[in-house]
Amino acid sequence: MQPNQVQENAIRHFKGPCMVLAGPGSGKTFTIAKRVCYLIEHYRVRPEQILVITFTRAASYEMQKRFQMMMEGRSLPVTFGTFHGVYFGILKWAYRLGSENILTEEEKLQLLRQIISSPELGYTLETSDEREELQDLITEISTVKNRGISINRYESTRHGAMFRSIFKAYEKRRKELRKIDFDDMLLLCYDLFRRREDILNQWQERFRFILIDEFQDVNRIQYEVIRMLALPENNLFVVGDDDQSIYRFRGASPEIMLGFGNDYPDTRKLLLGVNYRSSKNIVNGALKVIGCNSQRYEKNLSTENAKGSCVHVQEVKDSTEESRYLIQKVKELNEKGLDYRQIAVLYRTGNDARILMELLVENQIPFQAREQVQNIYEHFVVKKLLSYVRMAEGDRSRRVFLDVMNAPKRYISRESLEEAQVSFESLRRFYMDKNWMLDRIDQFEWDIKMLEGQTPYASVQYIRRHIGYDDYLKEYAAAKKINVEELFSLLAEVEERAKEFASVSEWLSYIEAYAGTLKEQKDKKAKDKEGICLMTMHGAKGLEFDTVFVIQSNEGVIPYKKAKLDAEIEEERRMFYVAMTRAKQRLIISYVKTKNGKEASPSRFVSELLASCR
């Protein structure tokens, strides 16, 4: 591949700060790898003085492989690594740390579980899913560390003052165990360089030329360490696209890239503006959307590729119709010779793809899910509902009884379930001296009889509205301080899907088969993966496909309902832009008119695209 003129200018850059704005599909990996070659071959820079930083090990490996190919297989001691990998290498050298000193994610969860369950803390879980709650706490701890914020000045919007106590307890216990987490690698390196100028000088002499990929994803601590390391020569070559900054929740700050010229007034700025990936229609459509953001560098992007198919926007009735539409299109493309692996379906969160995954299983279309998607039928709210259905099918196991006997509250005690198989008659014997309980048991049995022979859809409706399951969930949500609408949306999704089945036995068999398919997906090794690619917009970053479907493009989904501030909306728009620019030949965007029985409107990003097209 021959570099274009701007790539050539970037490759030939020698000393001083340089910022390369690299649009989607503009050949940034090629440019970085080629510049490393040029530094060595033309400017006679010693390979060991060059540091190339990426954000993932996979990207680091790809960059190193590309460099070695350009150097015709010669093995040279250029350092390629991630921020965490490079900083931990420095800490290993300074403090003699080893892998045994790193706190694993599972150890983190266990540590926090012990902390929040201690009686003296008085902490109450805010969700019904303990692991989800712990993961939220881990994310918030990470945010505090990555932004270099003092915990005494940090205000948690979700957990209030309690978070400060959790954070301090976590740090105390971690230090007692002589462990560090991934975020500590950054903080400890920052602290080391600030305290020990002699050590900093050694590493400054070691790495005289620093190249950073995906610079838009850098966080404050990573940046401050790099700024120290680059002194005094400031041979800092950063490559990225502020329009693709979508990791604020991890501490990434697009403002760092936007302010780079202020930190380094002599910065040379270059724009890799030729998109080698996508058709003209896709490039132009994506630019119309991202152009609505105000906090960004203006970029004149273009492509020499053909005009290609128009960006297609499809309105559908609901999620089921959307999935059927998509499956039909996938089948047509596959019949015309397009490999399933060249097709991607992108969505804002994993929950948006649940119905699609179910229908893909039904239609026997192979797929690979990049992120693990929760099986909706294993959520506790749905499991209880299914236990009612199983009771109507004749299941009288103690487990099933325990699941539903007090949903809604009937005041039936566990002690009343004496046998592995429970009968209503045995319950009556246990409560024979309590008439008010006998009335409740009679009603319980009557409700189960009423469910017998009903269709799945009718069963779900009866359980929710006549048995009182919705009222039970309202009380549960109020007690646990969680949003009941999130629980109701799960039930609405299940209710909608239940319409597709004529009998309960057929529905339960399907649910069992679906669980098996999801397990197979989870157990598959990466090298065995085949089929269309399902992933979140976050997960799709850096990838490309012939055909991309962007589903559930509705307000409240993308932009996400919790995004309120201008900065949050702009990040959501960047996410949509990332999704659009993964496509090479075809881009199909769909939105639903109704979601879980409620009216839904198209995303403002779809409206921006359509308004700009008129």
GROMACS .gro file of N, CA and C in nm, residues 210-338:
model
  387
  210ILE      N    1   0.744   0.875   2.146
  210ILE     CA    2   0.623   0.811   2.196
  210ILE      C    3   0.510   0.828   2.094
  211LEU      N    4   0.448   0.715   2.057
  211LEU     CA    5   0.335   0.719   1.964
  211LEU      C    6   0.214   0.659   2.036
  212ILE      N    7   0.098   0.725   2.027
  212ILE     CA    8  -0.022   0.678   2.096
  212ILE      C    9  -0.136   0.662   1.997
  213ASP      N   10  -0.195   0.543   1.994
  213ASP     CA   11  -0.311   0.516   1.909
  213ASP      C   12  -0.439   0.540   1.989
  214GLU      N   13  -0.550   0.569   1.921
  214GLU     CA   14  -0.681   0.592   1.985
  214GLU      C   15  -0.670   0.695   2.098
  215PHE      N   16  -0.604   0.805   2.067
  215PHE     CA   17  -0.576   0.906   2.170
  215PHE      C   18  -0.703   0.967   2.229
  216GLN      N   19  -0.814   0.960   2.154
  216GLN     CA   20  -0.939   1.018   2.205
  216GLN      C   21  -0.990   0.945   2.329
  217ASP      N   22  -0.938   0.825   2.354
  217ASP     CA   23  -0.986   0.744   2.467
  217ASP      C   24  -0.899   0.757   2.592
  218VAL      N   25  -0.801   0.848   2.589
  218VAL     CA   26  -0.710   0.862   2.702
  218VAL      C   27  -0.782   0.925   2.821
  219ASN      N   28  -0.743   0.885   2.942
  219ASN     CA   29  -0.799   0.951   3.061
  219ASN      C   30  -0.694   1.042   3.123
  220ARG      N   31  -0.736   1.117   3.223
  220ARG     CA   32  -0.651   1.223   3.278
  220ARG      C   33  -0.519   1.170   3.335
  221ILE      N   34  -0.524   1.061   3.411
  221ILE     CA   35  -0.401   1.008   3.472
  221ILE      C   36  -0.306   0.953   3.365
  222GLN      N   37  -0.360   0.878   3.268
  222GLN     CA   38  -0.278   0.828   3.158
  222GLN      C   39  -0.206   0.943   3.088
  223TYR      N   40  -0.279   1.050   3.065
  223TYR     CA   41  -0.224   1.165   2.993
  223TYR      C   42  -0.116   1.234   3.074
  224GLU      N   43  -0.139   1.252   3.203
  224GLU     CA   44  -0.040   1.322   3.286
  224GLU      C   45   0.090   1.243   3.294
  225VAL      N   46   0.082   1.111   3.302
  225VAL     CA   47   0.204   1.029   3.305
  225VAL      C   48   0.278   1.041   3.173
  226ILE      N   49   0.204   1.036   3.062
  226ILE     CA   50   0.266   1.048   2.929
  226ILE      C   51   0.333   1.185   2.913
  227ARG      N   52   0.269   1.290   2.963
  227ARG     CA   53   0.327   1.424   2.953
  227ARG      C   54   0.461   1.430   3.026
  228MET      N   55   0.469   1.367   3.141
  228MET     CA   56   0.595   1.364   3.216
  228MET      C   57   0.700   1.283   3.140
  229LEU      N   58   0.656   1.170   3.087
  229LEU     CA   59   0.748   1.079   3.019
  229LEU      C   60   0.805   1.142   2.891
  230ALA      N   61   0.726   1.226   2.825
  230ALA     CA   62   0.767   1.286   2.697
  230ALA      C   63   0.866   1.401   2.713
  231LEU      N   64   0.876   1.456   2.833
  231LEU     CA   65   0.969   1.566   2.857
  231LEU      C   66   1.114   1.519   2.843
  232PRO      N   67   1.208   1.604   2.808
  232PRO     CA   68   1.190   1.746   2.773
  232PRO      C   69   1.168   1.768   2.623
  233GLU      N   70   1.184   1.662   2.542
  233GLU     CA   71   1.180   1.681   2.396
  233GLU      C   72   1.038   1.690   2.340
  234ASN      N   73   0.944   1.628   2.411
  234ASN     CA   74   0.802   1.629   2.367
  234ASN      C   75   0.783   1.570   2.228
  235ASN      N   76   0.854   1.460   2.202
  235ASN     CA   77   0.836   1.389   2.075
  235ASN      C   78   0.713   1.298   2.089
  236LEU      N   79   0.599   1.362   2.091
  236LEU     CA   80   0.472   1.296   2.121
  236LEU      C   81   0.385   1.296   1.995
  237PHE      N   82   0.358   1.176   1.944
  237PHE     CA   83   0.283   1.160   1.819
  237PHE      C   84   0.153   1.090   1.854
  238VAL      N   85   0.043   1.166   1.855
  238VAL     CA   86  -0.085   1.110   1.899
  238VAL      C   87  -0.181   1.099   1.780
  239VAL      N   88  -0.249   0.985   1.773
  239VAL     CA   89  -0.340   0.959   1.662
  239VAL      C   90  -0.477   0.922   1.718
  240GLY      N   91  -0.583   0.983   1.667
  240GLY     CA   92  -0.717   0.950   1.715
  240GLY      C   93  -0.823   1.030   1.643
  241ASP      N   94  -0.945   1.012   1.687
  241ASP     CA   95  -1.060   1.081   1.628
  241ASP      C   96  -1.153   1.121   1.740
  242ASP      N   97  -1.161   1.251   1.767
  242ASP     CA   98  -1.248   1.297   1.876
  242ASP      C   99  -1.393   1.259   1.851
  243ASP      N  100  -1.431   1.238   1.724
  243ASP     CA  101  -1.568   1.198   1.692
  243ASP      C  102  -1.597   1.052   1.732
  244GLN      N  103  -1.494   0.977   1.769
  244GLN     CA  104  -1.513   0.839   1.810
  244GLN      C  105  -1.480   0.817   1.958
  245SER      N  106  -1.487   0.923   2.035
  245SER     CA  107  -1.464   0.911   2.180
  245SER      C  108  -1.593   0.868   2.248
  246ILE      N  109  -1.598   0.741   2.291
  246ILE     CA  110  -1.724   0.687   2.344
  246ILE      C  111  -1.706   0.613   2.478
  247TYR      N  112  -1.596   0.645   2.550
  247TYR     CA  113  -1.569   0.571   2.674
  247TYR      C  114  -1.561   0.663   2.796
  248ARG      N  115  -1.647   0.764   2.801
  248ARG     CA  116  -1.646   0.853   2.917
  248ARG      C  117  -1.673   0.775   3.046
  249PHE      N  118  -1.757   0.670   3.036
  249PHE     CA  119  -1.789   0.591   3.156
  249PHE      C  120  -1.666   0.520   3.213
  250ARG      N  121  -1.560   0.507   3.134
  250ARG     CA  122  -1.435   0.448   3.183
  250ARG      C  123  -1.335   0.556   3.226
  251GLY      N  124  -1.376   0.681   3.218
  251GLY     CA  125  -1.287   0.790   3.256
  251GLY      C  126  -1.224   0.860   3.137
  252ALA      N  127  -1.249   0.811   3.015
  252ALA     CA  128  -1.194   0.876   2.896
  252ALA      C  129  -1.248   1.017   2.885
  253SER      N  130  -1.163   1.109   2.840
  253SER     CA  131  -1.203   1.249   2.833
  253SER      C  132  -1.168   1.306   2.695
  254PRO      N  133  -1.268   1.323   2.608
  254PRO     CA  134  -1.239   1.378   2.475
  254PRO      C  135  -1.184   1.520   2.482
  255GLU      N  136  -1.208   1.589   2.596
  255GLU     CA  137  -1.157   1.725   2.613
  255GLU      C  138  -1.004   1.729   2.608
  256ILE      N  139  -0.940   1.616   2.644
  256ILE     CA  140  -0.793   1.611   2.641
  256ILE      C  141  -0.743   1.626   2.498
  257MET      N  142  -0.806   1.554   2.404
  257MET     CA  143  -0.765   1.565   2.265
  257MET      C  144  -0.800   1.703   2.209
  258LEU      N  145  -0.918   1.752   2.248
  258LEU     CA  146  -0.960   1.884   2.199
  258LEU      C  147  -0.869   1.995   2.252
  259GLY      N  148  -0.806   1.972   2.368
  259GLY     CA  149  -0.718   2.074   2.426
  259GLY      C  150  -0.571   2.048   2.405
  260PHE      N  151  -0.535   1.948   2.324
  260PHE     CA  152  -0.395   1.910   2.305
  260PHE      C  153  -0.313   2.028   2.250
  261GLY      N  154  -0.370   2.104   2.158
  261GLY     CA  155  -0.299   2.219   2.100
  261GLY      C  156  -0.272   2.328   2.202
  262ASN      N  157  -0.355   2.337   2.306
  262ASN     CA  158  -0.330   2.435   2.412
  262ASN      C  159  -0.214   2.391   2.500
  263ASP      N  160  -0.207   2.259   2.525
  263ASP     CA  161  -0.096   2.206   2.607
  263ASP      C  162   0.035   2.211   2.531
  264TYR      N  163   0.029   2.196   2.400
  264TYR     CA  164   0.148   2.197   2.315
  264TYR      C  165   0.123   2.295   2.199
  265PRO      N  166   0.149   2.425   2.220
  265PRO     CA  167   0.118   2.525   2.118
  265PRO      C  168   0.190   2.504   1.985
  266ASP      N  169   0.305   2.434   1.987
  266ASP     CA  170   0.379   2.411   1.862
  266ASP      C  171   0.338   2.280   1.794
  267THR      N  172   0.221   2.226   1.832
  267THR     CA  173   0.174   2.099   1.774
  267THR      C  174   0.154   2.111   1.623
  268ARG      N  175   0.201   2.010   1.553
  268ARG     CA  176   0.171   1.998   1.410
  268ARG      C  177   0.042   1.916   1.400
  269LYS      N  178  -0.058   1.969   1.331
  269LYS     CA  179  -0.186   1.900   1.321
  269LYS      C  180  -0.210   1.854   1.177
  270LEU      N  181  -0.243   1.723   1.164
  270LEU     CA  182  -0.267   1.663   1.032
  270LEU      C  183  -0.401   1.592   1.034
  271LEU      N  184  -0.468   1.589   0.919
  271LEU     CA  185  -0.597   1.520   0.909
  271LEU      C  186  -0.588   1.407   0.807
  272LEU      N  187  -0.606   1.283   0.856
  272LEU     CA  188  -0.621   1.169   0.765
  272LEU      C  189  -0.769   1.167   0.727
  273GLY      N  190  -0.802   1.232   0.617
  273GLY     CA  191  -0.943   1.254   0.583
  273GLY      C  192  -0.999   1.166   0.475
  274VAL      N  193  -0.920   1.070   0.425
  274VAL     CA  194  -0.969   0.982   0.319
  274VAL      C  195  -1.015   0.850   0.382
  275ASN      N  196  -1.142   0.819   0.366
  275ASN     CA  197  -1.199   0.696   0.418
  275ASN      C  198  -1.184   0.587   0.311
  276TYR      N  199  -1.104   0.484   0.344
  276TYR     CA  200  -1.082   0.374   0.250
  276TYR      C  201  -1.181   0.260   0.271
  277ARG      N  202  -1.267   0.274   0.369
  277ARG     CA  203  -1.356   0.165   0.409
  277ARG      C  204  -1.494   0.174   0.345
  278SER      N  205  -1.560   0.288   0.359
  278SER     CA  206  -1.704   0.296   0.332
  278SER      C  207  -1.735   0.363   0.198
  279SER      N  208  -1.856   0.337   0.151
  279SER     CA  209  -1.905   0.400   0.029
  279SER      C  210  -1.932   0.548   0.054
  280LYS      N  211  -1.946   0.626  -0.054
  280LYS     CA  212  -1.972   0.770  -0.042
  280LYS      C  213  -2.100   0.798   0.035
  281ASN      N  214  -2.205   0.721   0.007
  281ASN     CA  215  -2.333   0.745   0.076
  281ASN      C  216  -2.322   0.724   0.226
  282ILE      N  217  -2.247   0.622   0.266
  282ILE     CA  218  -2.231   0.595   0.409
  282ILE      C  219  -2.148   0.705   0.475
  283VAL      N  220  -2.038   0.745   0.411
  283VAL     CA  221  -1.953   0.852   0.465
  283VAL      C  222  -2.033   0.981   0.479
  284ASN      N  223  -2.106   1.019   0.374
  284ASN     CA  224  -2.182   1.144   0.377
  284ASN      C  225  -2.295   1.141   0.481
  285GLY      N  226  -2.363   1.026   0.490
  285GLY     CA  227  -2.469   1.013   0.590
  285GLY      C  228  -2.417   1.026   0.731
  286ALA      N  229  -2.303   0.960   0.759
  286ALA     CA  230  -2.243   0.966   0.893
  286ALA      C  231  -2.198   1.107   0.927
  287LEU      N  232  -2.143   1.179   0.829
  287LEU     CA  233  -2.097   1.316   0.852
  287LEU      C  234  -2.213   1.409   0.884
  288LYS      N  235  -2.329   1.386   0.822
  288LYS     CA  236  -2.446   1.469   0.849
  288LYS      C  237  -2.488   1.457   0.995
  289VAL      N  238  -2.478   1.336   1.048
  289VAL     CA  239  -2.518   1.315   1.187
  289VAL      C  240  -2.415   1.375   1.283
  290ILE      N  241  -2.288   1.340   1.266
  290ILE     CA  242  -2.186   1.385   1.362
  290ILE      C  243  -2.166   1.536   1.354
  291GLY      N  244  -2.202   1.596   1.239
  291GLY     CA  245  -2.191   1.741   1.225
  291GLY      C  246  -2.282   1.818   1.320
  292CYS      N  247  -2.378   1.750   1.379
  292CYS     CA  248  -2.469   1.814   1.476
  292CYS      C  249  -2.403   1.831   1.613
  293ASN      N  250  -2.286   1.770   1.635
  293ASN     CA  251  -2.213   1.792   1.760
  293ASN      C  252  -2.139   1.925   1.752
  294SER      N  253  -2.133   1.994   1.864
  294SER     CA  254  -2.065   2.124   1.867
  294SER      C  255  -1.923   2.114   1.919
  295GLN      N  256  -1.897   2.022   2.014
  295GLN     CA  257  -1.764   2.008   2.073
  295GLN      C  258  -1.682   1.907   1.994
  296ARG      N  259  -1.622   1.953   1.884
  296ARG     CA  260  -1.545   1.863   1.798
  296ARG      C  261  -1.456   1.944   1.705
  297TYR      N  262  -1.355   1.877   1.651
  297TYR     CA  263  -1.275   1.937   1.544
  297TYR      C  264  -1.353   1.924   1.413
  298GLU      N  265  -1.359   2.031   1.338
  298GLU     CA  266  -1.420   2.025   1.205
  298GLU      C  267  -1.330   1.943   1.113
  299LYS      N  268  -1.389   1.853   1.036
  299LYS     CA  269  -1.309   1.767   0.949
  299LYS      C  270  -1.373   1.759   0.811
  300ASN      N  271  -1.294   1.774   0.710
  300ASN     CA  272  -1.341   1.758   0.573
  300ASN      C  273  -1.305   1.617   0.528
  301LEU      N  274  -1.395   1.522   0.551
  301LEU     CA  275  -1.368   1.382   0.519
  301LEU      C  276  -1.426   1.347   0.382
  302SER      N  277  -1.361   1.255   0.315
  302SER     CA  278  -1.407   1.215   0.182
  302SER      C  279  -1.368   1.070   0.157
  303THR      N  280  -1.414   1.017   0.045
  303THR     CA  281  -1.375   0.882   0.004
  303THR      C  282  -1.369   0.875  -0.147
  304GLU      N  283  -1.280   0.792  -0.196
  304GLU     CA  284  -1.271   0.770  -0.341
  304GLU      C  285  -1.351   0.647  -0.381
  305ASN      N  286  -1.418   0.585  -0.283
  305ASN     CA  287  -1.500   0.468  -0.313
  305ASN      C  288  -1.626   0.509  -0.392
  306ALA      N  289  -1.692   0.408  -0.448
  306ALA     CA  290  -1.814   0.432  -0.526
  306ALA      C  291  -1.925   0.485  -0.435
  307LYS      N  292  -2.027   0.544  -0.499
  307LYS     CA  293  -2.139   0.600  -0.424
  307LYS      C  294  -2.210   0.494  -0.341
  308GLY      N  295  -2.231   0.376  -0.398
  308GLY     CA  296  -2.291   0.264  -0.326
  308GLY      C  297  -2.439   0.281  -0.298
  309SER      N  298  -2.493   0.186  -0.222
  309SER     CA  299  -2.635   0.189  -0.187
  309SER      C  300  -2.664   0.306  -0.094
  310CYS      N  301  -2.786   0.357  -0.101
  310CYS     CA  302  -2.828   0.462  -0.007
  310CYS      C  303  -2.835   0.405   0.135
  311VAL      N  304  -2.808   0.491   0.233
  311VAL     CA  305  -2.832   0.450   0.371
  311VAL      C  306  -2.982   0.430   0.385
  312HIS      N  307  -3.022   0.309   0.426
  312HIS     CA  308  -3.165   0.276   0.430
  312HIS      C  309  -3.217   0.288   0.574
  313VAL      N  310  -3.325   0.362   0.590
  313VAL     CA  311  -3.391   0.373   0.722
  313VAL      C  312  -3.525   0.302   0.714
  314GLN      N  313  -3.545   0.206   0.804
  314GLN     CA  314  -3.665   0.122   0.800
  314GLN      C  315  -3.749   0.143   0.927
  315GLU      N  316  -3.875   0.179   0.907
  315GLU     CA  317  -3.970   0.185   1.020
  315GLU      C  318  -4.042   0.051   1.031
  316VAL      N  319  -4.051  -0.003   1.152
  316VAL     CA  320  -4.121  -0.130   1.173
  316VAL      C  321  -4.217  -0.115   1.290
  317LYS      N  322  -4.311  -0.208   1.298
  317LYS     CA  323  -4.415  -0.199   1.401
  317LYS      C  324  -4.356  -0.216   1.542
  318ASP      N  325  -4.281  -0.325   1.563
  318ASP     CA  326  -4.228  -0.354   1.696
  318ASP      C  327  -4.100  -0.436   1.683
  319SER      N  328  -4.046  -0.478   1.797
  319SER     CA  329  -3.918  -0.550   1.797
  319SER      C  330  -3.925  -0.682   1.723
  320THR      N  331  -4.039  -0.751   1.732
  320THR     CA  332  -4.053  -0.879   1.661
  320THR      C  333  -4.052  -0.856   1.510
  321GLU      N  334  -4.126  -0.755   1.463
  321GLU     CA  335  -4.127  -0.727   1.320
  321GLU      C  336  -3.989  -0.680   1.273
  322GLU      N  337  -3.921  -0.604   1.357
  322GLU     CA  338  -3.786  -0.559   1.323
  322GLU      C  339  -3.693  -0.678   1.303
  323SER      N  340  -3.703  -0.776   1.394
  323SER     CA  341  -3.617  -0.894   1.385
  323SER      C  342  -3.650  -0.977   1.262
  324ARG      N  343  -3.778  -0.990   1.232
  324ARG     CA  344  -3.818  -1.068   1.113
  324ARG      C  345  -3.770  -0.998   0.984
  325TYR      N  346  -3.780  -0.866   0.983
  325TYR     CA  347  -3.731  -0.789   0.867
  325TYR      C  348  -3.581  -0.812   0.849
  326LEU      N  349  -3.507  -0.802   0.958
  326LEU     CA  350  -3.362  -0.818   0.952
  326LEU      C  351  -3.325  -0.959   0.905
  327ILE      N  352  -3.392  -1.059   0.959
  327ILE     CA  353  -3.363  -1.198   0.921
  327ILE      C  354  -3.389  -1.222   0.773
  328GLN      N  355  -3.497  -1.164   0.722
  328GLN     CA  356  -3.526  -1.177   0.580
  328GLN      C  357  -3.413  -1.117   0.496
  329LYS      N  358  -3.365  -0.998   0.535
  329LYS     CA  359  -3.257  -0.932   0.462
  329LYS      C  360  -3.127  -1.012   0.470
  330VAL      N  361  -3.099  -1.067   0.587
  330VAL     CA  362  -2.978  -1.147   0.606
  330VAL      C  363  -2.981  -1.270   0.516
  331LYS      N  364  -3.096  -1.336   0.511
  331LYS     CA  365  -3.111  -1.454   0.426
  331LYS      C  366  -3.087  -1.418   0.279
  332GLU      N  367  -3.146  -1.306   0.234
  332GLU     CA  368  -3.129  -1.262   0.095
  332GLU      C  369  -2.982  -1.236   0.063
  333LEU      N  370  -2.912  -1.168   0.153
  333LEU     CA  371  -2.771  -1.137   0.131
  333LEU      C  372  -2.686  -1.263   0.128
  334ASN      N  373  -2.717  -1.356   0.218
  334ASN     CA  374  -2.642  -1.482   0.223
  334ASN      C  375  -2.664  -1.565   0.097
  335GLU      N  376  -2.788  -1.566   0.048
  335GLU     CA  377  -2.820  -1.640  -0.075
  335GLU      C  378  -2.746  -1.581  -0.196
  336LYS      N  379  -2.715  -1.450  -0.187
  336LYS     CA  380  -2.641  -1.386  -0.296
  336LYS      C  381  -2.490  -1.404  -0.282
  337GLY      N  382  -2.449  -1.477  -0.177
  337GLY     CA  383  -2.307  -1.510  -0.163
  337GLY      C  384  -2.232  -1.436  -0.055
  338LEU      N  385  -2.300  -1.350   0.022
  338LEU     CA  386  -2.231  -1.277   0.129
  338LEU      C  387  -2.217  -1.366   0.252
   0.00000   0.00000   0.00000
